Coordinates of C-alpha atoms in Angstrom, one line a residue:
M1074 CA 155.6 105.5 85.2
T1075 CA 152.0 105.8 86.4
N1076 CA 150.5 104.4 89.5
R1077 CA 148.4 102.1 87.4
L1078 CA 151.4 99.8 86.7
P1079 CA 152.5 97.2 89.4
T1080 CA 155.2 98.4 91.8
A1081 CA 158.7 97.4 90.6
D1082 CA 160.3 94.4 92.2
L1083 CA 163.5 96.2 93.4
P1084 CA 165.2 93.2 95.0
N1085 CA 165.0 91.5 91.6
M1086 CA 166.1 94.7 89.9
A1087 CA 169.2 94.8 92.2
A1088 CA 170.0 91.1 91.5
A1089 CA 169.5 91.6 87.8
L1090 CA 171.9 94.6 87.8
R1091 CA 174.6 92.5 89.6
A1092 CA 174.1 89.7 87.0
E1093 CA 174.3 92.0 84.1
R1094 CA 177.4 93.7 85.3
A1095 CA 179.0 90.3 85.7
E1096 CA 177.9 89.5 82.1
M1097 CA 179.4 92.6 80.8
L1098 CA 182.7 92.1 82.7
N1099 CA 182.9 88.5 81.3
F1100 CA 182.3 89.7 77.8
T1101 CA 184.6 92.6 77.8
S1102 CA 187.5 90.7 79.4
S1103 CA 187.5 88.3 76.4
L1104 CA 187.8 91.1 73.7
T1105 CA 190.9 91.6 71.7
D1106 CA 192.3 95.2 71.4
D1107 CA 191.0 95.2 67.8
E1108 CA 187.5 94.3 69.0
W1109 CA 187.6 96.9 71.8
T1110 CA 188.0 99.6 69.2
A1111 CA 185.8 98.1 66.6
P1112 CA 182.5 99.8 65.6
S1113 CA 179.4 98.7 67.5
A1114 CA 175.9 98.6 66.1
A1115 CA 175.2 101.9 68.0
A1116 CA 175.6 104.6 65.4
G1117 CA 179.0 106.5 65.8
W1118 CA 180.1 104.4 68.8
R1119 CA 182.8 101.9 69.1
I1120 CA 182.6 99.0 71.5
A1121 CA 184.8 101.1 73.8
D1122 CA 182.3 104.0 73.6
V1123 CA 179.4 101.8 74.6
V1124 CA 181.2 100.7 77.7
A1125 CA 182.2 104.2 78.5
H1126 CA 178.6 105.2 78.1
I1127 CA 177.3 102.7 80.6
G1128 CA 179.9 103.7 83.1
A1129 CA 179.1 107.4 82.7
T1130 CA 175.5 106.6 83.1
A1131 CA 176.1 104.7 86.4
R1132 CA 178.2 107.7 87.6
S1133 CA 175.4 110.2 86.9
F1134 CA 173.1 108.6 89.5
Y1135 CA 175.4 109.6 92.4
T1136 CA 177.1 112.8 91.2
P1137 CA 176.0 116.4 90.5
A1138 CA 176.4 115.6 86.8
G1139 CA 173.2 113.7 87.0
L1140 CA 171.3 116.9 87.4
R1141 CA 172.0 117.6 83.7
T1142 CA 170.2 114.4 82.8
I1143 CA 167.2 115.2 85.1
F1144 CA 166.5 118.5 83.4
A1145 CA 167.8 117.8 79.9
A1146 CA 165.5 118.1 76.8
S1147 CA 167.2 115.2 75.0
L1148 CA 168.5 112.1 76.7
E1149 CA 170.4 111.1 73.6
Q1150 CA 172.4 114.4 73.6
V1151 CA 173.1 114.0 77.2
N1152 CA 174.5 110.5 76.5
E1153 CA 176.7 111.8 73.7
D1154 CA 178.6 114.4 75.6
P1155 CA 180.2 112.0 78.2
V1156 CA 181.1 109.6 75.5
D1157 CA 182.9 112.3 73.6
R1158 CA 184.9 113.2 76.6
R1159 CA 186.0 109.6 77.0
R1160 CA 187.0 108.8 73.5
D1161 CA 190.7 109.2 74.1
W1162 CA 190.7 107.2 77.3
S1163 CA 192.7 104.0 77.5
R1164 CA 190.9 100.6 77.7
A1165 CA 192.1 100.3 81.3
K1166 CA 190.8 103.7 82.3
V1167 CA 187.3 103.0 80.7
M1168 CA 187.1 99.7 82.4
A1169 CA 188.3 101.0 85.8
E1170 CA 185.5 103.7 85.6
Y1171 CA 182.9 101.1 84.5
Q1172 CA 183.8 98.8 87.4
R1173 CA 183.9 101.6 90.0
T1174 CA 180.7 103.4 89.0
G1175 CA 178.8 100.2 88.6
R1176 CA 179.7 99.1 92.1
R1177 CA 178.7 102.4 93.5
A1178 CA 175.4 102.6 91.6
T1179 CA 174.5 99.0 92.7
T1180 CA 175.3 99.9 96.3
L1181 CA 173.2 103.0 96.0
L1182 CA 170.3 100.9 94.7
D1183 CA 170.7 98.4 97.5
V1184 CA 170.5 101.3 100.1
V1185 CA 167.7 103.3 98.3
R1186 CA 165.4 100.3 97.8
R1187 CA 165.2 99.8 101.6
T1188 CA 164.1 103.4 102.3
P1189 CA 161.1 105.6 101.5
A1190 CA 163.4 107.3 98.9
A1191 CA 162.8 104.4 96.6
R1192 CA 159.3 105.7 96.0
V1193 CA 160.3 109.3 95.4
R1194 CA 159.5 110.3 91.8
V1195 CA 162.3 111.9 89.8
P1196 CA 162.2 113.3 86.2
L1197 CA 164.6 111.8 83.6
A1198 CA 164.8 114.1 80.6
E1199 CA 162.0 113.3 78.1
L1200 CA 161.3 110.0 79.7
G1201 CA 159.0 111.5 82.4
R1202 CA 159.1 110.8 86.1
H1203 CA 160.1 107.5 87.6
T1204 CA 160.4 106.3 91.2
M1205 CA 164.1 106.5 92.2
G1206 CA 164.6 102.8 92.8
L1207 CA 163.2 101.9 89.5
M1208 CA 165.2 104.6 87.7
I1209 CA 168.5 103.5 89.1
G1210 CA 168.0 99.8 88.6
G1211 CA 165.8 99.8 85.5
A1212 CA 167.8 102.1 83.4
L1213 CA 171.1 100.4 84.1
V1214 CA 169.7 96.8 83.6
F1215 CA 168.1 98.0 80.4
D1216 CA 171.3 99.7 79.2
H1217 CA 173.4 96.6 79.9
H1218 CA 171.0 94.1 78.4
T1219 CA 170.3 96.1 75.2
H1220 CA 173.8 97.4 74.4
L1221 CA 175.5 94.1 75.1
R1222 CA 173.0 91.9 73.2
H1223 CA 172.1 94.2 70.4
D1224 CA 175.0 96.7 69.9
M1225 CA 178.1 94.8 71.0
A1226 CA 178.0 91.1 70.5
P1227 CA 176.2 91.1 67.1
A1228 CA 178.6 93.8 65.7
L1229 CA 181.5 91.6 66.6
G1230 CA 180.0 88.4 65.3
R1231 CA 180.0 86.9 68.8
P1232 CA 177.3 84.8 70.3
V1233 CA 174.7 86.8 72.2
P1234 CA 175.2 86.3 76.0
P1235 CA 172.4 84.5 77.7
T1236 CA 169.8 86.0 80.0
D1237 CA 167.0 84.6 82.2
A1238 CA 163.5 85.3 83.3
D1239 CA 164.4 87.5 86.2
R1240 CA 166.7 89.7 84.3
M1241 CA 164.2 90.0 81.4
R1242 CA 161.5 90.9 83.9
A1243 CA 163.6 93.8 85.1
V1244 CA 164.3 95.0 81.5
L1245 CA 160.6 94.8 80.6
T1246 CA 159.6 96.6 83.8
W1247 CA 161.7 99.5 82.8
M1248 CA 160.7 99.5 79.2
I1249 CA 157.0 99.4 79.9
A1250 CA 157.4 102.3 82.4
V1251 CA 159.2 104.5 79.9
L1252 CA 156.7 103.5 77.2
S1253 CA 153.9 104.4 79.6
N1254 CA 155.2 107.9 80.1
Q1255 CA 155.9 108.4 76.4
V1256 CA 152.3 107.4 75.4
A1257 CA 150.9 109.7 78.1
Q1258 CA 153.0 112.6 76.8
T1259 CA 152.2 112.0 73.1
P1260 CA 149.0 110.0 72.9
V1261 CA 148.3 107.9 69.9
A1262 CA 145.0 108.6 68.2
G1263 CA 142.3 106.2 69.1
L1264 CA 144.3 104.7 72.0
D1265 CA 141.4 105.4 74.4
A1266 CA 140.0 102.1 73.1
R1267 CA 143.1 100.3 74.6
V1268 CA 145.7 97.9 73.1
A1269 CA 146.9 94.9 74.9
L1270 CA 150.6 94.1 74.7
T1271 CA 151.6 90.5 75.5
L1272 CA 155.3 89.6 75.6
T1273 CA 155.8 85.8 75.7
G1274 CA 158.7 83.9 77.2
P1275 CA 161.2 84.7 79.8
G1276 CA 160.1 87.7 82.0
G1277 CA 157.0 88.3 79.9
G1278 CA 153.5 89.4 80.7
T1279 CA 150.6 91.4 79.5
W1280 CA 150.0 95.1 79.8
W1281 CA 147.2 97.3 78.6
I1282 CA 148.0 100.7 77.0
D1283 CA 145.5 103.5 76.7
E1284 CA 145.9 107.3 76.1
A1285 CA 147.1 107.8 79.7
G1286 CA 149.9 105.2 79.4
G1287 CA 150.2 101.6 80.8
L1288 CA 148.1 99.8 83.2
A1289 CA 147.7 96.3 84.6
P1290 CA 145.0 94.2 82.7
S1291 CA 141.5 94.1 84.2
N1292 CA 138.0 93.4 83.2
G1293 CA 136.9 95.0 79.9
A1294 CA 137.6 95.0 76.2
V1295 CA 140.6 96.0 74.2
A1296 CA 140.5 97.2 70.6
A1297 CA 143.7 95.3 69.6
H1298 CA 146.1 92.7 70.9
V1299 CA 149.8 92.8 70.1
T1300 CA 151.8 89.6 70.8
A1301 CA 155.6 89.1 70.5
P1302 CA 158.5 87.3 72.1
A1303 CA 159.8 89.1 75.1
L1304 CA 163.4 88.6 73.9
T1305 CA 162.7 90.6 70.8
F1306 CA 161.1 93.7 72.5
P1307 CA 164.4 95.4 73.4
D1308 CA 165.2 95.2 69.7
W1309 CA 162.1 96.5 67.9
G1310 CA 160.9 98.3 71.0
T1311 CA 163.9 100.6 70.7
Q1312 CA 163.5 100.9 66.9
R1313 CA 166.8 99.1 66.3
S1314 CA 164.6 97.1 64.0
S1315 CA 161.1 97.4 62.6
W1316 CA 158.3 95.7 64.4
R1317 CA 157.0 94.8 60.9
D1318 CA 160.1 92.7 60.3
S1319 CA 159.9 91.1 63.7
D1320 CA 157.8 88.2 65.1
V1321 CA 154.9 90.5 66.1
T1322 CA 151.3 89.4 65.8
V1323 CA 148.4 91.7 65.7
T1324 CA 144.6 90.9 66.2
G1325 CA 141.7 93.1 66.4
D1326 CA 142.0 96.8 65.2
T1327 CA 145.1 96.4 63.1
E1328 CA 145.2 100.2 62.2
L1329 CA 145.2 101.3 65.8
A1330 CA 147.8 98.7 66.7
S1331 CA 150.0 99.8 63.8
R1332 CA 149.8 103.4 64.9
F1333 CA 150.7 102.4 68.4
L1334 CA 153.6 100.1 67.3
D1335 CA 155.0 102.8 65.0
A1336 CA 155.2 105.2 68.0
V1337 CA 157.0 102.7 70.3
N1338 CA 160.6 103.9 70.7
V1339 CA 162.0 103.2 74.2
I1340 CA 165.4 105.0 74.7

């Protein structure tokens, strides 16, 4: 995340994390044993594996194991290893770890956000550097939101749990921060002319993207404007679906916008 983006609202991030944890506990408590072991929409992972992944991720923020994530070349591979080690765990053991590590990570965020440590920039594999408060809160809120609503509920044919503007704002803050770093690391040709991204609805807003990453809108022109519902961004913005098949509208330089959108893959 660059300094050109607004500072993350960490009190909202902490509240969003508590709300998402409650949503996950409510959802998982209603699952049958067959649903618990059913395939999720995340390739190769059962519903149980998704929950185990989130619990392991929360644990990584306050244990030495987290150092592997900081210096890893691939976040996806780092995510696979803890899941593999937990595949034989009982449902009770997975849920006990999820609840324990989630509580501790939430407490850590509540402490960190009140100290200068919240502004310390920390690397996170290929996702670049992020301030510590944003990394703890943003990554976990994003993980909860995206896995629950796009990998778990749809795979089981269950209604997608509701969300709200505050939680979506936290999700989008993290996604834009990651996207900003990704663009800066691998610039899209022609992006010096700037693309505006507007996400409408709960938690939405407008961001500008140029070859150096994301920035808050200001005076000046943009070459293209991309508009989409905020609720759809965690789906196509992670390449779970194609932006071309989603409710995405492009005006202006459509070729530049298409190159940019093809590159969007927040993990």
